[in-house]
Coordinates of C-alpha atoms in Angstrom, one line a residue:
M1 CA 0.1 0.1 0.1
S2 CA 2.9 2.4 0.9
A3 CA 4.1 2.2 -3.2
I4 CA 0.7 3.0 -4.2
K5 CA 0.7 6.3 -1.7
K6 CA 3.9 7.1 -3.2
A7 CA 3.2 7.0 -6.9
L8 CA -0.3 8.8 -6.1
G9 CA 1.4 11.6 -4.0
A10 CA 3.8 11.9 -7.2
I11 CA 1.4 12.3 -9.4
A12 CA -0.3 14.8 -7.4
L13 CA 2.5 16.8 -7.1
L14 CA 3.1 17.0 -10.7
A15 CA -0.6 18.2 -11.1
A16 CA 0.0 20.7 -8.9
G17 CA 3.1 22.2 -10.3
L18 CA 1.5 21.8 -13.8
G19 CA -1.4 24.1 -12.4
V20 CA 0.6 26.5 -10.6
G21 CA 3.1 27.2 -13.6
S22 CA -0.2 27.2 -15.9
G23 CA -1.6 29.8 -13.7
A24 CA 1.7 31.9 -13.6
G25 CA 1.9 32.1 -17.3
F26 CA -1.8 33.3 -17.8
A27 CA -1.1 35.9 -15.2
T28 CA 1.7 37.2 -16.8
T29 CA 0.5 37.1 -20.0
M30 CA -2.7 39.3 -18.8
L31 CA -0.7 42.1 -16.9
L32 CA 1.8 42.3 -19.7
G33 CA 0.4 41.4 -22.5
Q34 CA 1.3 39.7 -25.7
P35 CA 4.9 39.3 -26.4
S36 CA 5.5 41.6 -29.6
K37 CA 5.5 39.9 -32.9
T38 CA 8.1 42.6 -34.7
A39 CA 11.5 41.6 -35.2
P40 CA 14.0 44.2 -33.7
E41 CA 15.3 46.5 -35.8
K42 CA 18.5 45.7 -37.6
A43 CA 21.6 48.4 -38.1
P44 CA 21.7 49.8 -41.5
K45 CA 24.4 48.0 -43.4
I46 CA 27.5 50.0 -43.8
E47 CA 28.9 50.1 -47.4
T48 CA 32.5 49.1 -47.4
T49 CA 35.5 49.2 -49.9
F50 CA 38.9 48.2 -50.1
V51 CA 42.0 50.5 -50.4
E52 CA 45.1 48.8 -51.9
V53 CA 48.1 49.6 -49.9
D54 CA 51.1 48.4 -52.5
E55 CA 54.8 47.5 -51.4
V56 CA 55.0 47.8 -47.6
V57 CA 58.3 46.6 -46.3
A58 CA 58.9 45.4 -42.9
P59 CA 61.6 43.8 -41.2
L60 CA 61.9 40.1 -40.3
V61 CA 63.1 39.9 -36.5
L62 CA 63.9 36.5 -35.3
P63 CA 62.0 35.2 -32.3
D64 CA 65.1 35.9 -30.0
G65 CA 64.2 39.7 -30.9
E66 CA 67.6 40.6 -31.3
R67 CA 68.6 39.6 -34.8
L68 CA 67.1 40.6 -38.3
A69 CA 66.6 37.6 -41.1
G70 CA 66.0 40.3 -43.5
Y71 CA 62.8 42.1 -45.1
V72 CA 59.7 41.2 -46.7
S73 CA 57.5 43.1 -48.8
F74 CA 53.5 42.9 -48.4
Q75 CA 50.7 44.1 -50.5
L76 CA 47.7 44.6 -48.5
A77 CA 44.3 45.8 -48.8
L78 CA 42.2 47.5 -46.0
E79 CA 38.7 47.4 -45.6
V80 CA 37.2 51.0 -44.8
E81 CA 33.9 52.6 -45.1
D82 CA 33.0 54.0 -48.4
D83 CA 33.0 57.9 -47.2
Q84 CA 36.5 57.0 -45.4
A85 CA 38.0 55.8 -48.8
D86 CA 39.8 59.1 -50.0
I87 CA 41.0 60.1 -46.2
V88 CA 42.4 56.7 -45.9
A89 CA 44.4 56.7 -49.5
A90 CA 45.4 60.2 -48.7
R91 CA 47.0 59.0 -45.2
L92 CA 48.7 56.1 -46.5
P93 CA 52.6 57.3 -45.8
V94 CA 51.4 57.7 -42.0
L95 CA 50.3 54.1 -42.3
R96 CA 53.6 53.0 -43.7
H97 CA 55.5 55.0 -41.0
E98 CA 53.5 53.4 -38.4
I99 CA 53.9 49.9 -39.3
N100 CA 58.1 50.5 -39.6
M101 CA 57.7 51.8 -35.9
R102 CA 56.0 48.5 -34.8
A103 CA 57.3 45.8 -37.0
Y104 CA 60.7 45.4 -35.6
L105 CA 59.3 45.2 -32.0
K106 CA 57.4 42.4 -32.8
P107 CA 59.2 39.2 -34.0
M108 CA 57.6 37.6 -37.1
A109 CA 60.0 35.5 -38.6
S110 CA 59.6 31.9 -38.7
G111 CA 60.8 28.9 -40.7
P112 CA 64.0 27.1 -40.1
D113 CA 66.0 30.1 -41.5
G114 CA 63.6 32.6 -40.5
T115 CA 62.6 33.9 -44.0
L116 CA 59.2 33.2 -43.8
P117 CA 56.8 35.7 -41.9
T118 CA 53.9 35.0 -39.4
L119 CA 51.1 36.8 -41.2
E120 CA 48.8 36.9 -37.9
I121 CA 51.5 39.0 -36.2
F122 CA 52.0 41.1 -39.3
R123 CA 48.2 41.5 -39.5
K124 CA 47.9 42.7 -35.8
V125 CA 50.9 45.2 -36.2
V126 CA 48.8 46.8 -39.3
V127 CA 45.9 46.8 -37.2
E128 CA 48.0 48.7 -34.7
A129 CA 49.2 51.1 -36.9
A130 CA 45.9 51.9 -38.4
D131 CA 44.3 52.7 -35.2
V132 CA 46.8 55.4 -35.1
A133 CA 47.0 56.4 -38.7
F134 CA 43.3 56.9 -39.1
G135 CA 41.8 56.5 -35.9
E136 CA 40.4 53.6 -34.1
G137 CA 38.0 51.5 -35.9
A138 CA 38.4 53.2 -39.1
V139 CA 40.0 50.0 -40.9
K140 CA 37.3 47.2 -40.4
S141 CA 39.8 44.0 -41.8
V142 CA 43.3 43.9 -43.4
A143 CA 43.6 41.5 -46.3
I144 CA 47.3 40.2 -47.2
A145 CA 47.3 39.9 -50.8
R146 CA 50.6 39.0 -51.9
V147 CA 54.1 38.4 -49.9
N148 CA 57.8 38.4 -51.4
P149 CA 61.1 38.6 -50.0
A150 CA 62.6 41.8 -50.1

């Protein structure tokens, strides 16, 4: 008999929980109203373009941070908003200067003889330099199109 009482007690608790939960949901809907069916407004899509940067020469510093393995030349494309493209193109010499001021501080030479650049390190250097040259967030992304030894 004890097992039947336990089973009936569990069923009664389940039914009471469903009743209380349903009542709370109904009361909340009555007080606050139906949820809105409209989707949240999306931010307007910003049109971007790429500004090409040819022949950015950077030093390849070995991982010890003291020895120079050589130089490498990069061809880049900077993704910027359409209305900022002319300003960015006009300030490319400032970007080159900022890249030079940072590249020798970040060892990016890899490979057995140190002649391969680590592209992610260079991409971070370019983003940091672009934030200084054009203002933070002006460059949305950096595409590395070509790498040549210099």
